[in-house]
């Protein structure tokens, strides 16, 4: 077992709470989990900030290839924003849930788990399937339909007409 693996299995918030024989051990575990959730929100905020900066800069000075209408990058970046928003709401819900503790209102009412956890993740999955990232793979392969893209979306059917990196039709 690695040192990190040992640390995570022995001293993680969940392990402390599972092996807790005193109330202070449970509180320590909850504090570790809550701190980890805050760190998750912080890093996910940085993740969201990165495409936002790209989007802002590319709108200020677009390249000739990205300004073409047949390249669907805007659709994908907006799908990323919406999915990231759902994930951020879910993460915030989890932080509030742990701050309230095991006797809190959110933990004791299961409907909030369905709304702020399951429903939001279902929305993320649906968005990722409707605006499928394989379209970007197809663009990176020069606009040719690959074995994995068998014409399942209108974009996949039309991509074979274009050479995206040269900006010309075939």
PDB file of N, CA, C and O in Angstrom, residues 106-157:
ATOM      1  N   UNK A 106     -31.742  18.836   5.444  1.00  0.00           N
ATOM      2  CA  UNK A 106     -31.509  18.258   4.114  1.00  0.00           C
ATOM      3  C   UNK A 106     -31.304  16.747   4.177  1.00  0.00           C
ATOM      4  O   UNK A 106     -31.770  16.008   3.311  1.00  0.00           O
ATOM      5  N   UNK A 107     -30.600  16.259   5.191  1.00  0.00           N
ATOM      6  CA  UNK A 107     -30.356  14.828   5.326  1.00  0.00           C
ATOM      7  C   UNK A 107     -31.641  14.092   5.700  1.00  0.00           C
ATOM      8  O   UNK A 107     -31.896  12.985   5.227  1.00  0.00           O
ATOM      9  N   UNK A 108     -32.461  14.721   6.509  1.00  0.00           N
ATOM     10  CA  UNK A 108     -33.666  14.039   6.985  1.00  0.00           C
ATOM     11  C   UNK A 108     -34.817  14.066   5.986  1.00  0.00           C
ATOM     12  O   UNK A 108     -35.805  13.360   6.163  1.00  0.00           O
ATOM     13  N   UNK A 109     -34.721  14.856   4.918  1.00  0.00           N
ATOM     14  CA  UNK A 109     -35.751  14.901   3.878  1.00  0.00           C
ATOM     15  C   UNK A 109     -35.164  14.421   2.556  1.00  0.00           C
ATOM     16  O   UNK A 109     -34.393  15.133   1.909  1.00  0.00           O
ATOM     17  N   UNK A 110     -35.549  13.244   2.166  1.00  0.00           N
ATOM     18  CA  UNK A 110     -34.958  12.567   1.019  1.00  0.00           C
ATOM     19  C   UNK A 110     -35.217  13.273  -0.310  1.00  0.00           C
ATOM     20  O   UNK A 110     -34.444  13.130  -1.257  1.00  0.00           O
ATOM     21  N   UNK A 111     -36.269  14.064  -0.397  1.00  0.00           N
ATOM     22  CA  UNK A 111     -36.606  14.736  -1.648  1.00  0.00           C
ATOM     23  C   UNK A 111     -35.474  15.646  -2.122  1.00  0.00           C
ATOM     24  O   UNK A 111     -35.226  15.777  -3.320  1.00  0.00           O
ATOM     25  N   UNK A 112     -34.752  16.251  -1.176  1.00  0.00           N
ATOM     26  CA  UNK A 112     -33.648  17.135  -1.555  1.00  0.00           C
ATOM     27  C   UNK A 112     -32.511  16.358  -2.209  1.00  0.00           C
ATOM     28  O   UNK A 112     -31.843  16.866  -3.107  1.00  0.00           O
ATOM     29  N   UNK A 113     -32.298  15.132  -1.779  1.00  0.00           N
ATOM     30  CA  UNK A 113     -31.291  14.279  -2.401  1.00  0.00           C
ATOM     31  C   UNK A 113     -31.669  13.988  -3.856  1.00  0.00           C
ATOM     32  O   UNK A 113     -30.821  14.015  -4.744  1.00  0.00           O
ATOM     33  N   UNK A 114     -32.957  13.733  -4.096  1.00  0.00           N
ATOM     34  CA  UNK A 114     -33.409  13.467  -5.461  1.00  0.00           C
ATOM     35  C   UNK A 114     -33.317  14.704  -6.347  1.00  0.00           C
ATOM     36  O   UNK A 114     -32.942  14.613  -7.513  1.00  0.00           O
ATOM     37  N   UNK A 115     -33.640  15.851  -5.785  1.00  0.00           N
ATOM     38  CA  UNK A 115     -33.627  17.085  -6.579  1.00  0.00           C
ATOM     39  C   UNK A 115     -32.202  17.571  -6.831  1.00  0.00           C
ATOM     40  O   UNK A 115     -31.813  17.823  -7.968  1.00  0.00           O
ATOM     41  N   UNK A 116     -31.426  17.727  -5.744  1.00  0.00           N
ATOM     42  CA  UNK A 116     -30.113  18.370  -5.855  1.00  0.00           C
ATOM     43  C   UNK A 116     -28.965  17.418  -6.103  1.00  0.00           C
ATOM     44  O   UNK A 116     -27.820  17.860  -6.214  1.00  0.00           O
ATOM     45  N   UNK A 117     -29.233  16.145  -6.175  1.00  0.00           N
ATOM     46  CA  UNK A 117     -28.174  15.185  -6.461  1.00  0.00           C
ATOM     47  C   UNK A 117     -28.535  14.388  -7.715  1.00  0.00           C
ATOM     48  O   UNK A 117     -27.924  14.551  -8.762  1.00  0.00           O
ATOM     49  N   UNK A 118     -29.535  13.565  -7.627  1.00  0.00           N
ATOM     50  CA  UNK A 118     -29.881  12.664  -8.728  1.00  0.00           C
ATOM     51  C   UNK A 118     -30.379  13.421  -9.961  1.00  0.00           C
ATOM     52  O   UNK A 118     -29.932  13.157 -11.086  1.00  0.00           O
ATOM     53  N   UNK A 119     -31.288  14.366  -9.772  1.00  0.00           N
ATOM     54  CA  UNK A 119     -31.851  15.083 -10.927  1.00  0.00           C
ATOM     55  C   UNK A 119     -30.791  15.920 -11.635  1.00  0.00           C
ATOM     56  O   UNK A 119     -30.743  15.955 -12.875  1.00  0.00           O
ATOM     57  N   UNK A 120     -29.937  16.574 -10.857  1.00  0.00           N
ATOM     58  CA  UNK A 120     -28.892  17.383 -11.485  1.00  0.00           C
ATOM     59  C   UNK A 120     -27.895  16.528 -12.257  1.00  0.00           C
ATOM     60  O   UNK A 120     -27.466  16.889 -13.362  1.00  0.00           O
ATOM     61  N   UNK A 121     -27.522  15.377 -11.705  1.00  0.00           N
ATOM     62  CA  UNK A 121     -26.595  14.499 -12.411  1.00  0.00           C
ATOM     63  C   UNK A 121     -27.254  13.884 -13.655  1.00  0.00           C
ATOM     64  O   UNK A 121     -26.596  13.688 -14.679  1.00  0.00           O
ATOM     65  N   UNK A 122     -28.559  13.623 -13.576  1.00  0.00           N
ATOM     66  CA  UNK A 122     -29.280  13.154 -14.763  1.00  0.00           C
ATOM     67  C   UNK A 122     -29.245  14.218 -15.855  1.00  0.00           C
ATOM     68  O   UNK A 122     -29.016  13.909 -17.029  1.00  0.00           O
ATOM     69  N   UNK A 123     -29.423  15.466 -15.476  1.00  0.00           N
ATOM     70  CA  UNK A 123     -29.345  16.560 -16.450  1.00  0.00           C
ATOM     71  C   UNK A 123     -27.959  16.639 -17.090  1.00  0.00           C
ATOM     72  O   UNK A 123     -27.840  16.855 -18.297  1.00  0.00           O
ATOM     73  N   UNK A 124     -26.915  16.467 -16.296  1.00  0.00           N
ATOM     74  CA  UNK A 124     -25.544  16.491 -16.828  1.00  0.00           C
ATOM     75  C   UNK A 124     -25.346  15.360 -17.837  1.00  0.00           C
ATOM     76  O   UNK A 124     -24.768  15.561 -18.911  1.00  0.00           O
ATOM     77  N   UNK A 125     -25.855  14.177 -17.520  1.00  0.00           N
ATOM     78  CA  UNK A 125     -25.724  13.031 -18.433  1.00  0.00           C
ATOM     79  C   UNK A 125     -26.495  13.288 -19.725  1.00  0.00           C
ATOM     80  O   UNK A 125     -25.997  13.016 -20.825  1.00  0.00           O
ATOM     81  N   UNK A 126     -27.692  13.831 -19.622  1.00  0.00           N
ATOM     82  CA  UNK A 126     -28.496  14.117 -20.816  1.00  0.00           C
ATOM     83  C   UNK A 126     -27.798  15.165 -21.683  1.00  0.00           C
ATOM     84  O   UNK A 126     -27.702  14.999 -22.907  1.00  0.00           O
ATOM     85  N   UNK A 127     -27.298  16.224 -21.076  1.00  0.00           N
ATOM     86  CA  UNK A 127     -26.582  17.258 -21.836  1.00  0.00           C
ATOM     87  C   UNK A 127     -25.370  16.663 -22.540  1.00  0.00           C
ATOM     88  O   UNK A 127     -25.116  16.940 -23.710  1.00  0.00           O
ATOM     89  N   UNK A 128     -24.624  15.803 -21.834  1.00  0.00           N
ATOM     90  CA  UNK A 128     -23.426  15.204 -22.424  1.00  0.00           C
ATOM     91  C   UNK A 128     -23.764  14.233 -23.554  1.00  0.00           C
ATOM     92  O   UNK A 128     -22.908  13.975 -24.401  1.00  0.00           O
ATOM     93  N   UNK A 129     -24.954  13.690 -23.559  1.00  0.00           N
ATOM     94  CA  UNK A 129     -25.352  12.811 -24.650  1.00  0.00           C
ATOM     95  C   UNK A 129     -25.967  13.568 -25.812  1.00  0.00           C
ATOM     96  O   UNK A 129     -25.797  13.167 -26.959  1.00  0.00           O
ATOM     97  N   UNK A 130     -26.671  14.648 -25.546  1.00  0.00           N
ATOM     98  CA  UNK A 130     -27.261  15.441 -26.629  1.00  0.00           C
ATOM     99  C   UNK A 130     -26.178  16.215 -27.367  1.00  0.00           C
ATOM    100  O   UNK A 130     -26.128  16.231 -28.593  1.00  0.00           O
ATOM    101  N   UNK A 131     -25.318  16.870 -26.627  1.00  0.00           N
ATOM    102  CA  UNK A 131     -24.185  17.588 -27.212  1.00  0.00           C
ATOM    103  C   UNK A 131     -22.959  16.722 -26.949  1.00  0.00           C
ATOM    104  O   UNK A 131     -22.212  16.943 -26.005  1.00  0.00           O
ATOM    105  N   UNK A 132     -22.784  15.734 -27.785  1.00  0.00           N
ATOM    106  CA  UNK A 132     -21.797  14.697 -27.513  1.00  0.00           C
ATOM    107  C   UNK A 132     -20.380  15.156 -27.844  1.00  0.00           C
ATOM    108  O   UNK A 132     -20.125  15.707 -28.914  1.00  0.00           O
ATOM    109  N   UNK A 133     -19.428  14.933 -26.935  1.00  0.00           N
ATOM    110  CA  UNK A 133     -18.046  15.348 -27.172  1.00  0.00           C
ATOM    111  C   UNK A 133     -17.360  14.644 -28.342  1.00  0.00           C
ATOM    112  O   UNK A 133     -16.317  15.095 -28.798  1.00  0.00           O
ATOM    113  N   UNK A 134     -17.921  13.556 -28.843  1.00  0.00           N
ATOM    114  CA  UNK A 134     -17.294  12.874 -29.985  1.00  0.00           C
ATOM    115  C   UNK A 134     -17.290  13.756 -31.231  1.00  0.00           C
ATOM    116  O   UNK A 134     -16.482  13.540 -32.128  1.00  0.00           O
ATOM    117  N   UNK A 135     -18.154  14.754 -31.272  1.00  0.00           N
ATOM    118  CA  UNK A 135     -18.117  15.688 -32.398  1.00  0.00           C
ATOM    119  C   UNK A 135     -16.785  16.421 -32.445  1.00  0.00           C
ATOM    120  O   UNK A 135     -16.258  16.688 -33.524  1.00  0.00           O
ATOM    121  N   UNK A 136     -16.229  16.724 -31.310  1.00  0.00           N
ATOM    122  CA  UNK A 136     -14.934  17.405 -31.259  1.00  0.00           C
ATOM    123  C   UNK A 136     -13.831  16.470 -31.739  1.00  0.00           C
ATOM    124  O   UNK A 136     -12.934  16.878 -32.465  1.00  0.00           O
ATOM    125  N   UNK A 137     -13.909  15.192 -31.362  1.00  0.00           N
ATOM    126  CA  UNK A 137     -12.939  14.214 -31.866  1.00  0.00           C
ATOM    127  C   UNK A 137     -12.982  14.164 -33.384  1.00  0.00           C
ATOM    128  O   UNK A 137     -11.941  14.068 -34.037  1.00  0.00           O
ATOM    129  N   UNK A 138     -14.162  14.210 -33.941  1.00  0.00           N
ATOM    130  CA  UNK A 138     -14.309  14.163 -35.388  1.00  0.00           C
ATOM    131  C   UNK A 138     -13.645  15.377 -36.023  1.00  0.00           C
ATOM    132  O   UNK A 138     -12.986  15.264 -37.056  1.00  0.00           O
ATOM    133  N   UNK A 139     -13.789  16.524 -35.396  1.00  0.00           N
ATOM    134  CA  UNK A 139     -13.139  17.727 -35.919  1.00  0.00           C
ATOM    135  C   UNK A 139     -11.625  17.603 -35.892  1.00  0.00           C
ATOM    136  O   UNK A 139     -10.939  18.007 -36.813  1.00  0.00           O
ATOM    137  N   UNK A 140     -11.079  17.038 -34.819  1.00  0.00           N
ATOM    138  CA  UNK A 140      -9.636  16.882 -34.713  1.00  0.00           C
ATOM    139  C   UNK A 140      -9.088  15.883 -35.730  1.00  0.00           C
ATOM    140  O   UNK A 140      -7.906  15.904 -36.030  1.00  0.00           O
ATOM    141  N   UNK A 141      -9.918  15.028 -36.250  1.00  0.00           N
ATOM    142  CA  UNK A 141      -9.466  14.051 -37.243  1.00  0.00           C
ATOM    143  C   UNK A 141      -9.662  14.581 -38.660  1.00  0.00           C
ATOM    144  O   UNK A 141      -9.746  13.826 -39.604  1.00  0.00           O
ATOM    145  N   UNK A 142      -9.784  15.878 -38.796  1.00  0.00           N
ATOM    146  CA  UNK A 142      -9.866  16.492 -40.106  1.00  0.00           C
ATOM    147  C   UNK A 142     -11.258  16.481 -40.702  1.00  0.00           C
ATOM    148  O   UNK A 142     -11.416  16.631 -41.897  1.00  0.00           O
ATOM    149  N   UNK A 143     -12.273  16.304 -39.889  1.00  0.00           N
ATOM    150  CA  UNK A 143     -13.634  16.368 -40.387  1.00  0.00           C
ATOM    151  C   UNK A 143     -14.131  15.098 -41.014  1.00  0.00           C
ATOM    152  O   UNK A 143     -15.216  15.060 -41.567  1.00  0.00           O
ATOM    153  N   UNK A 144     -13.366  14.047 -40.960  1.00  0.00           N
ATOM    154  CA  UNK A 144     -13.793  12.785 -41.565  1.00  0.00           C
ATOM    155  C   UNK A 144     -14.583  11.975 -40.538  1.00  0.00           C
ATOM    156  O   UNK A 144     -14.251  11.936 -39.372  1.00  0.00           O
ATOM    157  N   UNK A 145     -15.636  11.324 -40.996  1.00  0.00           N
ATOM    158  CA  UNK A 145     -16.418  10.481 -40.111  1.00  0.00           C
ATOM    159  C   UNK A 145     -15.590   9.250 -39.791  1.00  0.00           C
ATOM    160  O   UNK A 145     -15.057   8.596 -40.675  1.00  0.00           O
ATOM    161  N   UNK A 146     -15.448   8.959 -38.507  1.00  0.00           N
ATOM    162  CA  UNK A 146     -14.631   7.838 -38.079  1.00  0.00           C
ATOM    163  C   UNK A 146     -15.501   6.619 -37.836  1.00  0.00           C
ATOM    164  O   UNK A 146     -16.719   6.673 -37.937  1.00  0.00           O
ATOM    165  N   UNK A 147     -14.872   5.519 -37.471  1.00  0.00           N
ATOM    166  CA  UNK A 147     -15.596   4.286 -37.171  1.00  0.00           C
ATOM    167  C   UNK A 147     -16.580   4.492 -36.024  1.00  0.00           C
ATOM    168  O   UNK A 147     -17.638   3.923 -36.002  1.00  0.00           O
ATOM    169  N   UNK A 148     -16.198   5.312 -35.047  1.00  0.00           N
ATOM    170  CA  UNK A 148     -17.062   5.517 -33.879  1.00  0.00           C
ATOM    171  C   UNK A 148     -18.240   6.421 -34.185  1.00  0.00           C
ATOM    172  O   UNK A 148     -19.221   6.426 -33.485  1.00  0.00           O
ATOM    173  N   UNK A 149     -18.143   7.262 -35.189  1.00  0.00           N
ATOM    174  CA  UNK A 149     -19.237   8.155 -35.537  1.00  0.00           C
ATOM    175  C   UNK A 149     -19.882   7.643 -36.815  1.00  0.00           C
ATOM    176  O   UNK A 149     -19.363   7.834 -37.904  1.00  0.00           O
ATOM    177  N   UNK A 150     -20.977   6.972 -36.693  1.00  0.00           N
ATOM    178  CA  UNK A 150     -21.623   6.322 -37.829  1.00  0.00           C
ATOM    179  C   UNK A 150     -22.815   7.113 -38.342  1.00  0.00           C
ATOM    180  O   UNK A 150     -23.809   6.561 -38.779  1.00  0.00           O
ATOM    181  N   UNK A 151     -22.752   8.427 -38.261  1.00  0.00           N
ATOM    182  CA  UNK A 151     -23.835   9.243 -38.763  1.00  0.00           C
ATOM    183  C   UNK A 151     -25.000   9.346 -37.799  1.00  0.00           C
ATOM    184  O   UNK A 151     -26.130   9.524 -38.214  1.00  0.00           O
ATOM    185  N   UNK A 152     -24.720   9.243 -36.518  1.00  0.00           N
ATOM    186  CA  UNK A 152     -25.795   9.252 -35.532  1.00  0.00           C
ATOM    187  C   UNK A 152     -26.352  10.653 -35.295  1.00  0.00           C
ATOM    188  O   UNK A 152     -27.468  10.795 -34.825  1.00  0.00           O
ATOM    189  N   UNK A 153     -25.605  11.684 -35.619  1.00  0.00           N
ATOM    190  CA  UNK A 153     -26.101  13.043 -35.471  1.00  0.00           C
ATOM    191  C   UNK A 153     -25.976  13.760 -36.807  1.00  0.00           C
ATOM    192  O   UNK A 153     -25.185  13.357 -37.669  1.00  0.00           O
ATOM    193  N   UNK A 154     -26.734  14.828 -37.004  1.00  0.00           N
ATOM    194  CA  UNK A 154     -26.612  15.576 -38.265  1.00  0.00           C
ATOM    195  C   UNK A 154     -25.202  16.091 -38.494  1.00  0.00           C
ATOM    196  O   UNK A 154     -24.725  16.106 -39.616  1.00  0.00           O
ATOM    197  N   UNK A 155     -24.513  16.481 -37.419  1.00  0.00           N
ATOM    198  CA  UNK A 155     -23.155  16.966 -37.573  1.00  0.00           C
ATOM    199  C   UNK A 155     -22.241  15.871 -38.115  1.00  0.00           C
ATOM    200  O   UNK A 155     -21.459  16.097 -39.023  1.00  0.00           O
ATOM    201  N   UNK A 156     -22.360  14.662 -37.574  1.00  0.00           N
ATOM    202  CA  UNK A 156     -21.517  13.557 -38.038  1.00  0.00           C
ATOM    203  C   UNK A 156     -21.766  13.264 -39.511  1.00  0.00           C
ATOM    204  O   UNK A 156     -20.849  12.954 -40.251  1.00  0.00           O
ATOM    205  N   UNK A 157     -23.010  13.348 -39.939  1.00  0.00           N
ATOM    206  CA  UNK A 157     -23.322  13.071 -41.343  1.00  0.00           C
ATOM    207  C   UNK A 157     -22.739  14.134 -42.266  1.00  0.00           C
ATOM    208  O   UNK A 157     -22.362  13.852 -43.389  1.00  0.00           O
TER     209      UNK A 157
END
